Coordinates of N, CA and C in Angstrom, one line a residue:
M1132 N 77.1 -24.7 10.6 CA 77.1 -23.3 11.0 C 75.8 -22.7 10.6
A1133 N 75.1 -22.0 11.5 CA 73.9 -21.4 11.2 C 74.0 -20.3 10.1
A1134 N 73.0 -20.0 9.4 CA 73.0 -19.0 8.3 C 73.0 -17.6 9.0
P1135 N 73.9 -16.7 8.5 CA 73.8 -15.3 9.1 C 72.5 -14.6 8.6
A1136 N 72.1 -13.6 9.3 CA 70.9 -12.9 9.0 C 70.9 -12.3 7.6
S1137 N 72.1 -12.0 7.1 CA 72.2 -11.4 5.8 C 71.9 -12.4 4.7
K1138 N 71.9 -13.7 4.9 CA 71.6 -14.7 3.9 C 70.1 -15.0 3.9
T1139 N 69.4 -14.7 2.8 CA 68.0 -14.9 2.6 C 67.8 -15.4 1.2
V1140 N 66.5 -15.6 0.8 CA 66.3 -16.0 -0.6 C 66.7 -15.0 -1.6
G1141 N 66.9 -13.7 -1.1 CA 67.4 -12.7 -2.0 C 68.9 -12.7 -2.1
D1142 N 69.6 -13.4 -1.3 CA 71.0 -13.5 -1.3 C 71.5 -14.8 -0.8
L1143 N 71.6 -15.8 -1.6 CA 72.1 -17.2 -1.3 C 73.6 -17.3 -1.7
N1144 N 74.2 -16.2 -2.1 CA 75.6 -16.3 -2.5 C 76.5 -16.9 -1.4
G1145 N 77.4 -17.7 -1.9 CA 78.4 -18.3 -0.9 C 78.5 -19.8 -1.0
K1146 N 79.0 -20.4 0.0 CA 79.3 -21.8 0.1 C 78.4 -22.5 1.2
W1147 N 77.7 -23.5 0.8 CA 76.8 -24.2 1.7 C 77.2 -25.7 1.7
V1148 N 77.3 -26.4 2.9 CA 77.6 -27.8 2.9 C 76.4 -28.5 3.5
L1149 N 76.0 -29.6 2.9 CA 74.9 -30.4 3.3 C 75.3 -31.0 4.7
N1150 N 74.4 -30.7 5.7 CA 74.6 -31.3 7.0 C 73.8 -32.6 7.1
K1151 N 74.5 -33.7 7.0 CA 73.9 -35.0 7.0 C 73.2 -35.3 8.3
A1152 N 73.7 -34.9 9.4 CA 73.1 -35.2 10.7 C 71.8 -34.5 10.9
L1153 N 71.5 -33.4 10.3 CA 70.3 -32.7 10.4 C 69.3 -33.0 9.2
S1154 N 69.8 -33.6 8.2 CA 69.0 -33.8 7.0 C 68.5 -35.2 7.0
D1155 N 67.4 -35.4 6.2 CA 66.9 -36.8 6.0 C 67.7 -37.5 5.0
S1156 N 67.6 -38.8 5.0 CA 68.3 -39.7 4.0 C 67.8 -39.4 2.6
L1157 N 68.7 -39.3 1.6 CA 68.4 -39.1 0.2 C 68.1 -40.4 -0.5
D1158 N 68.4 -41.5 0.2 CA 68.3 -42.8 -0.5 C 66.9 -43.2 -1.1
P1159 N 65.9 -43.0 -0.3 CA 64.5 -43.4 -0.8 C 64.2 -42.6 -2.1
A1160 N 64.5 -41.3 -2.1 CA 64.2 -40.4 -3.2 C 65.0 -40.8 -4.4
L1161 N 66.3 -41.1 -4.2 CA 67.2 -41.5 -5.3 C 66.7 -42.8 -5.9
T1162 N 66.3 -43.7 -5.0 CA 65.8 -45.0 -5.5 C 64.6 -44.8 -6.4
L1163 N 63.6 -43.9 -6.0 CA 62.4 -43.7 -6.8 C 62.8 -43.0 -8.1
Q1164 N 63.9 -42.3 -8.1 CA 64.3 -41.6 -9.4 C 65.2 -42.5 -10.3
G1165 N 65.4 -43.8 -9.9 CA 66.0 -44.7 -10.7 C 67.5 -44.7 -10.6
V1166 N 68.1 -44.1 -9.6 CA 69.6 -44.0 -9.4 C 70.1 -45.4 -8.9
S1167 N 71.1 -45.9 -9.4 CA 71.6 -47.2 -9.1 C 72.1 -47.3 -7.7
W1168 N 72.1 -48.5 -7.1 CA 72.6 -48.8 -5.8 C 74.0 -48.2 -5.6
F1169 N 74.9 -48.5 -6.5 CA 76.3 -48.1 -6.4 C 76.4 -46.6 -6.3
V1170 N 75.7 -45.8 -7.1 CA 75.7 -44.4 -7.1 C 75.1 -43.8 -5.8
R1171 N 74.0 -44.5 -5.4 CA 73.4 -44.0 -4.1 C 74.3 -44.2 -3.0
K1172 N 75.1 -45.3 -2.9 CA 76.0 -45.5 -1.8 C 77.1 -44.5 -1.8
A1173 N 77.6 -44.2 -3.0 CA 78.7 -43.2 -3.1 C 78.2 -41.8 -2.7
I1174 N 77.0 -41.4 -3.1 CA 76.4 -40.1 -2.7 C 76.3 -40.1 -1.2
G1175 N 75.8 -41.2 -0.6 CA 75.6 -41.3 0.8 C 76.9 -41.1 1.6
A1176 N 78.1 -41.4 1.0 CA 79.4 -41.3 1.6 C 80.0 -40.0 1.4
A1177 N 79.5 -39.2 0.4 CA 80.2 -38.0 0.0 C 79.8 -36.8 0.8
T1178 N 80.7 -35.8 0.9 CA 80.4 -34.5 1.4 C 80.0 -33.6 0.2
V1179 N 78.9 -33.0 0.3 CA 78.4 -32.2 -0.9 C 78.4 -30.7 -0.5
T1180 N 79.1 -29.9 -1.3 CA 79.1 -28.5 -1.1 C 78.5 -27.7 -2.3
L1181 N 77.7 -26.7 -2.0 CA 77.1 -25.9 -3.0 C 77.8 -24.6 -3.1
H1182 N 78.2 -24.2 -4.3 CA 78.8 -22.9 -4.6 C 77.7 -22.1 -5.3
V1183 N 77.2 -21.1 -4.7 CA 76.0 -20.4 -5.2 C 76.3 -19.0 -5.6
K1184 N 75.9 -18.7 -6.8 CA 76.0 -17.3 -7.4 C 74.6 -16.9 -7.7
Q1185 N 74.1 -15.8 -7.1 CA 72.8 -15.3 -7.3 C 72.9 -13.9 -7.9
Y1186 N 72.1 -13.6 -8.9 CA 72.3 -12.3 -9.6 C 71.2 -12.0 -10.5
L1187 N 71.1 -10.8 -11.1 CA 70.2 -10.4 -12.1 C 70.9 -10.6 -13.5
G1188 N 70.2 -11.2 -14.4 CA 70.8 -11.4 -15.7 C 69.8 -11.7 -16.8
P1189 N 70.2 -11.7 -18.0 CA 69.3 -12.0 -19.1 C 68.7 -13.4 -19.0
P1190 N 67.4 -13.6 -19.2 CA 66.9 -15.0 -19.1 C 67.4 -15.9 -20.2
A1191 N 67.6 -17.2 -19.8 CA 68.0 -18.2 -20.7 C 66.9 -18.6 -21.7
P1192 N 67.3 -19.1 -22.9 CA 66.3 -19.6 -23.8 C 65.4 -20.7 -23.1
P1193 N 64.1 -20.8 -23.5 CA 63.5 -20.3 -24.7 C 63.0 -18.8 -24.6
S1194 N 63.2 -18.2 -23.4 CA 62.7 -16.8 -23.3 C 63.4 -15.9 -24.3
T1195 N 62.6 -15.0 -24.8 CA 63.2 -14.0 -25.7 C 63.1 -12.6 -25.1
S1196 N 62.8 -12.5 -23.8 CA 62.7 -11.2 -23.2 C 64.0 -10.6 -23.0
A1197 N 64.1 -9.2 -23.2 CA 65.3 -8.5 -23.0 C 65.4 -8.0 -21.5
D1198 N 64.4 -8.2 -20.7 CA 64.5 -7.8 -19.3 C 65.2 -8.8 -18.5
P1199 N 66.1 -8.3 -17.6 CA 66.8 -9.2 -16.7 C 65.9 -9.9 -15.7
V1200 N 66.3 -11.1 -15.3 CA 65.5 -11.8 -14.3 C 66.4 -12.3 -13.2
P1201 N 65.9 -12.6 -12.0 CA 66.7 -13.2 -11.0 C 67.2 -14.6 -11.4
R1202 N 68.5 -14.8 -11.3 CA 69.1 -16.1 -11.7 C 69.9 -16.6 -10.5
I1203 N 70.0 -18.0 -10.4 CA 70.8 -18.7 -9.4 C 71.6 -19.8 -10.1
D1204 N 72.9 -19.7 -10.1 CA 73.8 -20.7 -10.6 C 74.4 -21.5 -9.5
I1205 N 74.3 -22.8 -9.5 CA 74.8 -23.6 -8.3 C 75.7 -24.7 -8.9
E1206 N 77.0 -24.7 -8.4 CA 77.8 -25.8 -8.7 C 77.9 -26.7 -7.5
Q1207 N 77.5 -28.0 -7.6 CA 77.5 -28.9 -6.5 C 78.8 -29.7 -6.7
V1208 N 79.7 -29.6 -5.7 CA 80.9 -30.3 -5.6 C 80.9 -31.4 -4.6
A1209 N 81.2 -32.6 -4.9 CA 81.2 -33.7 -4.0 C 82.5 -34.4 -3.9
T1210 N 82.7 -35.0 -2.7 CA 83.9 -35.8 -2.4 C 83.6 -37.3 -2.7
A1211 N 84.5 -38.2 -2.3 CA 84.3 -39.7 -2.5 C 84.1 -40.1 -3.9
G1212 N 84.8 -39.3 -4.8 CA 84.7 -39.7 -6.2 C 83.4 -39.5 -6.9
V1213 N 82.5 -38.8 -6.3 CA 81.2 -38.5 -6.9 C 81.3 -37.3 -7.8
K1214 N 80.9 -37.4 -9.1 CA 80.9 -36.3 -10.0 C 79.9 -35.3 -9.5
G1215 N 80.2 -34.0 -9.6 CA 79.3 -32.9 -9.3 C 78.2 -32.7 -10.3
T1216 N 77.2 -31.9 -9.9 CA 76.2 -31.5 -10.9 C 76.0 -30.0 -10.9
T1217 N 75.3 -29.4 -11.8 CA 75.1 -28.0 -11.9 C 73.6 -27.7 -11.9
E1218 N 73.2 -26.7 -11.1 CA 71.8 -26.2 -11.1 C 71.9 -24.7 -11.6
N1219 N 71.3 -24.4 -12.8 CA 71.2 -23.1 -13.2 C 69.8 -22.7 -13.4
R1220 N 69.3 -21.8 -12.6 CA 67.9 -21.5 -12.6 C 67.6 -20.0 -12.9
C1221 N 66.5 -19.8 -13.7 CA 66.0 -18.5 -14.0 C 64.6 -18.4 -13.2
L1222 N 64.5 -17.4 -12.4 CA 63.3 -17.4 -11.5 C 62.1 -16.7 -12.2
D1223 N 61.8 -17.1 -13.4 CA 60.7 -16.5 -14.2 C 59.5 -17.5 -14.4
Y1224 N 59.7 -18.7 -13.8 CA 58.7 -19.8 -13.9 C 58.4 -20.3 -15.3
E1225 N 59.4 -20.2 -16.1 CA 59.3 -20.8 -17.5 C 60.1 -22.1 -17.6
F1226 N 59.5 -23.1 -18.1 CA 60.2 -24.4 -18.2 C 61.4 -24.3 -19.1
R1227 N 62.5 -24.9 -18.7 CA 63.7 -25.1 -19.5 C 64.2 -26.5 -19.3
E1228 N 64.7 -27.0 -20.4 CA 65.2 -28.4 -20.4 C 66.7 -28.5 -20.0
H1229 N 67.1 -29.6 -19.4 CA 68.5 -29.7 -19.0 C 68.7 -31.2 -18.8
S1230 N 70.0 -31.6 -19.1 CA 70.4 -33.0 -18.9 C 71.6 -33.1 -18.1
D1231 N 71.7 -34.1 -17.2 CA 73.0 -34.3 -16.5 C 73.1 -35.8 -16.2
W1232 N 74.3 -36.2 -15.7 CA 74.6 -37.6 -15.5 C 73.7 -38.3 -14.4
L1233 N 73.3 -37.5 -13.5 CA 72.6 -38.1 -12.3 C 71.1 -38.2 -12.5
F1234 N 70.4 -37.1 -13.0 CA 69.0 -37.1 -13.1 C 68.4 -37.2 -14.5
G1235 N 69.3 -37.3 -15.5 CA 68.8 -37.5 -16.8 C 68.3 -36.3 -17.5
H1236 N 67.3 -36.5 -18.4 CA 66.7 -35.4 -19.2 C 65.5 -34.9 -18.4
V1237 N 65.6 -33.6 -18.0 CA 64.5 -33.0 -17.2 C 64.1 -31.7 -17.8
K1238 N 63.0 -31.2 -17.4 CA 62.6 -29.8 -17.6 C 62.2 -29.2 -16.2
G1239 N 62.6 -27.9 -16.0 CA 62.3 -27.4 -14.7 C 62.0 -25.9 -14.8
R1240 N 61.3 -25.4 -13.8 CA 60.9 -24.0 -13.7 C 61.0 -23.6 -12.2
S1241 N 61.3 -22.3 -12.0 CA 61.5 -21.8 -10.7 C 60.9 -20.4 -10.5
R1242 N 60.5 -20.1 -9.3 CA 60.0 -18.7 -9.0 C 60.1 -18.5 -7.5
F1243 N 59.9 -17.2 -7.1 CA 59.8 -16.8 -5.7 C 58.3 -16.9 -5.4
L1244 N 58.0 -17.3 -4.1 CA 56.7 -17.4 -3.6 C 56.7 -17.0 -2.1
G1245 N 55.6 -16.5 -1.6 CA 55.4 -16.3 -0.2 C 54.8 -17.6 0.4
V1246 N 54.8 -17.7 1.7 CA 54.3 -19.0 2.3 C 52.8 -19.2 2.0
A1247 N 52.0 -18.2 2.1 CA 50.6 -18.3 1.9 C 50.3 -18.8 0.4
E1248 N 51.1 -18.2 -0.5 CA 50.9 -18.6 -1.9 C 51.4 -20.1 -2.1
L1249 N 52.5 -20.4 -1.4 CA 53.0 -21.8 -1.5 C 51.9 -22.8 -1.0
K1250 N 51.3 -22.5 0.1 CA 50.3 -23.4 0.7 C 49.1 -23.6 -0.3
A1251 N 48.7 -22.5 -0.9 CA 47.6 -22.6 -1.9 C 48.0 -23.4 -3.1
W1252 N 49.2 -23.2 -3.6 CA 49.7 -24.0 -4.7 C 49.8 -25.5 -4.4
V1253 N 50.4 -25.8 -3.2 CA 50.5 -27.2 -2.8 C 49.1 -27.8 -2.6
A1254 N 48.2 -27.2 -2.0 CA 46.9 -27.7 -1.8 C 46.0 -27.8 -3.1
G1255 N 46.4 -27.0 -4.0 CA 45.7 -26.9 -5.3 C 46.3 -27.6 -6.4
E1256 N 47.0 -26.9 -7.3 CA 47.6 -27.4 -8.5 C 48.5 -28.6 -8.2
A1257 N 49.4 -28.4 -7.3 CA 50.5 -29.5 -7.1 C 49.8 -30.8 -6.6
K1258 N 48.9 -30.7 -5.7 CA 48.2 -31.9 -5.2 C 47.3 -32.5 -6.3
T1259 N 46.6 -31.7 -7.0 CA 45.7 -32.2 -8.1 C 46.5 -32.9 -9.2
E1260 N 47.7 -32.3 -9.5 CA 48.5 -32.9 -10.6 C 49.3 -34.1 -10.2
G1261 N 49.3 -34.4 -8.8 CA 50.1 -35.5 -8.4 C 51.6 -35.3 -8.1
W1262 N 51.9 -34.0 -7.9 CA 53.3 -33.7 -7.6 C 53.6 -33.8 -6.1
V1263 N 52.6 -33.6 -5.3 CA 52.8 -33.8 -3.9 C 51.6 -34.6 -3.3
E1264 N 51.8 -35.2 -2.2 CA 50.7 -36.0 -1.5 C 50.1 -35.3 -0.4
D1265 N 50.9 -34.4 0.3 CA 50.3 -33.7 1.5 C 51.0 -32.3 1.5
E1266 N 50.9 -31.7 2.7 CA 51.4 -30.3 2.8 C 52.9 -30.2 3.2
F1267 N 53.6 -31.3 3.2 CA 55.0 -31.3 3.7 C 55.8 -30.2 3.1
A1268 N 55.7 -29.9 1.8 CA 56.5 -28.9 1.2 C 56.3 -27.5 1.7
A1269 N 55.2 -27.3 2.3 CA 54.8 -25.9 2.8 C 55.0 -25.8 4.3
L1270 N 55.6 -26.8 5.0 CA 55.7 -26.7 6.4 C 57.0 -26.1 6.9
D1271 N 57.0 -25.5 8.1 CA 58.2 -25.1 8.9 C 58.9 -23.9 8.5
W1272 N 58.4 -23.1 7.5 CA 59.2 -22.0 7.0 C 59.1 -20.8 7.9
L1273 N 60.3 -20.1 8.0 CA 60.3 -18.8 8.8 C 59.7 -17.7 7.9
E1274 N 58.9 -16.8 8.5 CA 58.1 -15.9 7.7 C 58.3 -14.4 8.2
G1275 N 59.2 -14.2 9.2 CA 59.3 -12.8 9.7 C 59.8 -11.8 8.7
D1276 N 59.9 -10.6 9.2 CA 60.3 -9.4 8.3 C 61.7 -9.7 7.7
G1277 N 62.6 -10.2 8.5 CA 63.9 -10.4 7.9 C 64.0 -11.5 6.8
E1278 N 62.9 -12.3 6.7 CA 62.9 -13.3 5.6 C 62.4 -12.8 4.3
Q1279 N 61.7 -11.7 4.3 CA 60.9 -11.3 3.1 C 61.8 -10.5 2.2
K1280 N 62.8 -11.2 1.6 CA 63.8 -10.6 0.7 C 63.7 -10.9 -0.7
G1281 N 62.6 -11.6 -1.2 CA 62.4 -11.7 -2.6 C 62.0 -10.4 -3.2
P1282 N 62.0 -10.3 -4.5 CA 61.8 -9.0 -5.2 C 60.4 -8.4 -4.8
A1283 N 59.5 -9.1 -4.4 CA 58.2 -8.6 -4.0 C 57.9 -9.0 -2.6
G1284 N 58.9 -9.2 -1.8 CA 58.7 -9.5 -0.4 C 58.5 -11.0 -0.1
E1285 N 58.8 -11.9 -1.1 CA 58.6 -13.3 -0.9 C 59.7 -13.9 0.1
T1286 N 59.4 -15.0 0.7 CA 60.3 -15.7 1.6 C 60.8 -17.0 1.1
L1287 N 60.4 -17.5 -0.1 CA 60.7 -18.8 -0.5 C 61.0 -18.8 -2.0
I1288 N 61.7 -19.9 -2.4 CA 61.9 -20.2 -3.9 C 61.4 -21.6 -4.1
V1289 N 60.6 -21.7 -5.1 CA 60.0 -23.0 -5.5 C 60.5 -23.4 -6.8
N1290 N 60.9 -24.7 -6.9 CA 61.4 -25.3 -8.1 C 60.6 -26.5 -8.4
H1291 N 60.1 -26.6 -9.6 CA 59.3 -27.8 -10.1 C 60.0 -28.4 -11.2
V1292 N 60.3 -29.7 -11.1 CA 61.1 -30.5 -12.1 C 60.3 -31.7 -12.6
V1293 N 60.3 -31.9 -13.9 CA 59.7 -33.1 -14.5 C 60.7 -33.9 -15.3
N1294 N 60.9 -35.2 -15.0 CA 61.8 -36.0 -15.7 C 61.1 -36.4 -17.1
L1295 N 61.9 -36.3 -18.1 CA 61.4 -36.6 -19.5 C 61.9 -37.9 -20.1
D1296 N 62.7 -38.6 -19.4 CA 63.2 -39.9 -19.9 C 62.1 -40.9 -19.9
A1297 N 62.1 -41.8 -20.9 CA 61.1 -42.8 -21.1 C 61.0 -43.7 -19.9
A1298 N 62.1 -44.0 -19.2 CA 62.1 -44.9 -18.1 C 62.0 -44.1 -16.8
G1299 N 61.9 -42.8 -16.8 CA 61.9 -42.0 -15.6 C 60.4 -41.8 -15.1
G1300 N 59.8 -40.7 -15.6 CA 58.5 -40.4 -15.2 C 58.2 -39.8 -13.8
W1301 N 59.3 -39.4 -13.2 CA 59.1 -38.8 -11.8 C 59.1 -37.3 -11.9
T1302 N 58.5 -36.7 -10.9 CA 58.5 -35.2 -10.7 C 59.1 -34.9 -9.4
A1303 N 59.6 -33.6 -9.2 CA 60.1 -33.2 -8.0 C 59.7 -31.8 -7.7
V1304 N 59.3 -31.5 -6.5 CA 59.0 -30.1 -6.0 C 60.1 -29.8 -4.9
Q1305 N 60.8 -28.8 -5.1 CA 61.8 -28.3 -4.1 C 61.4 -26.9 -3.7
V1306 N 61.3 -26.8 -2.4 CA 61.1 -25.4 -1.8 C 62.3 -25.0 -1.0
W1307 N 62.9 -23.9 -1.3 CA 64.1 -23.4 -0.6 C 63.7 -22.2 0.2
G1308 N 64.3 -22.2 1.4 CA 64.1 -21.0 2.3 C 64.9 -21.3 3.6
F1309 N 64.4 -20.7 4.7 CA 65.1 -20.8 6.0 C 64.1 -21.3 7.0
Q1310 N 64.7 -22.2 7.9 CA 63.9 -22.8 9.0 C 64.7 -22.8 10.2
S1311 N 64.1 -22.9 11.3 CA 64.8 -23.1 12.6 C 65.0 -24.6 12.8
V1312 N 66.2 -25.1 12.7 CA 66.6 -26.5 12.8 C 67.6 -26.6 13.9
G1313 N 67.3 -27.4 14.9 CA 68.2 -27.6 16.0 C 68.4 -26.3 16.8
G1314 N 67.5 -25.4 16.8 CA 67.5 -24.2 17.5 C 68.3 -23.1 16.8
E1315 N 68.7 -23.3 15.5 CA 69.4 -22.3 14.7 C 68.7 -22.1 13.4
R1316 N 68.9 -20.9 12.8 CA 68.3 -20.6 11.5 C 69.2 -21.1 10.4
R1317 N 68.6 -22.0 9.6 CA 69.5 -22.7 8.6 C 68.8 -22.7 7.2
Y1318 N 69.6 -22.6 6.2 CA 69.1 -22.8 4.8 C 68.6 -24.2 4.6
T1319 N 67.4 -24.4 4.2 CA 66.8 -25.7 4.1 C 66.0 -25.9 2.8
R1320 N 65.9 -27.1 2.4 CA 65.1 -27.5 1.2 C 64.1 -28.6 1.6
N1321 N 62.8 -28.3 1.5 CA 61.8 -29.3 1.6 C 61.6 -29.9 0.2
I1322 N 61.7 -31.2 0.0 CA 61.6 -31.8 -1.3 C 60.6 -32.9 -1.3
V1323 N 59.9 -33.0 -2.4 CA 58.9 -34.1 -2.6 C 59.2 -34.7 -4.0
V1324 N 59.6 -36.0 -4.0 CA 59.7 -36.7 -5.3 C 58.6 -37.6 -5.5
A1325 N 57.9 -37.6 -6.6 CA 56.7 -38.4 -6.9 C 56.9 -39.2 -8.2
K1326 N 56.3 -40.4 -8.2 CA 56.3 -41.2 -9.4 C 55.1 -42.1 -9.2
G1327 N 54.1 -41.8 -10.1 CA 52.9 -42.6 -10.0 C 52.2 -42.2 -8.7
E1328 N 51.9 -43.3 -7.9 CA 51.3 -43.1 -6.6 C 52.3 -43.2 -5.5
Q1329 N 53.6 -43.1 -5.8 CA 54.6 -43.1 -4.8 C 55.1 -41.7 -4.5
F1330 N 55.3 -41.4 -3.2 CA 55.8 -40.1 -2.9 C 56.9 -40.3 -1.8
V1331 N 58.0 -39.5 -1.9 CA 59.0 -39.4 -0.9 C 59.2 -38.0 -0.5
N1332 N 59.0 -37.7 0.8 CA 59.2 -36.3 1.4 C 60.5 -36.4 2.1
F1333 N 61.3 -35.4 2.0 CA 62.6 -35.3 2.7 C 63.1 -33.9 2.8
K1334 N 63.9 -33.6 3.8 CA 64.4 -32.3 4.1 C 66.0 -32.3 4.0
M1335 N 66.5 -31.3 3.3 CA 68.0 -31.1 3.2 C 68.3 -29.8 4.0
V1336 N 69.3 -29.9 4.9 CA 69.7 -28.8 5.7 C 71.1 -28.5 5.5
Y1337 N 71.5 -27.2 5.3 CA 72.8 -26.8 5.0 C 73.5 -26.0 6.0
D1338 N 74.8 -26.1 6.1 CA 75.6 -25.2 6.9 C 76.3 -24.1 6.0
Y1339 N 76.2 -22.9 6.5 CA 76.9 -21.8 5.7 C 78.4 -21.8 6.1
I1340 N 79.2 -21.8 5.1 CA 80.7 -21.9 5.4 C 81.4 -20.7 4.8
G1341 N 80.7 -19.7 4.3 CA 81.3 -18.4 3.9 C 81.1 -18.1 2.4
D1342 N 81.6 -17.0 2.0 CA 81.5 -16.5 0.6 C 82.6 -17.2 -0.2
D1343 N 82.3 -17.4 -1.5 CA 83.3 -17.8 -2.4 C 84.3 -16.7 -2.6
A1344 N 85.6 -17.0 -2.8 CA 86.6 -16.0 -3.0 C 86.5 -15.4 -4.4

């Protein structure tokens, strides 16, 4: 189901199901991230639903600020016996550490960005540091007036993750926003996973299935 016009980067609240037919395969990225064959096959067979809560709240440690920041809490629920994961993000672009069963020990930071700012970041810092290989992360985003719903009129959310495990060593750049996919406006993530000189670009496309009760 296409995303209603009311759903933007300023309001991702609700339930979203990964549309496998419209999305790219996750397997090459999971392989680069060191996920086992057995787990990759289970994830490939599972239906993945995001339960998203977006709100203003106090920033998580290590921040000591008393000012509220935009926050997004996501519970990923999967079928086929796959354990879910949790994404809790403060959009103040401060690194925070997190561990889970699938991706190990990581640190991540998140922020709102406009398309022009994203393109500059991708072509500059992200490419120089080896987090992206090309401009894939910055492609295909809708930019019209209805999309500019970040706190300063931004249209996108950018997440940068660094794996801290000794055997890991990968990074990931996720860009969240809305694209026209199959002729419909849909919530989409452009993702780049990098490890050394290896890069995997892929797109995840979601169907909106309503608000959480």
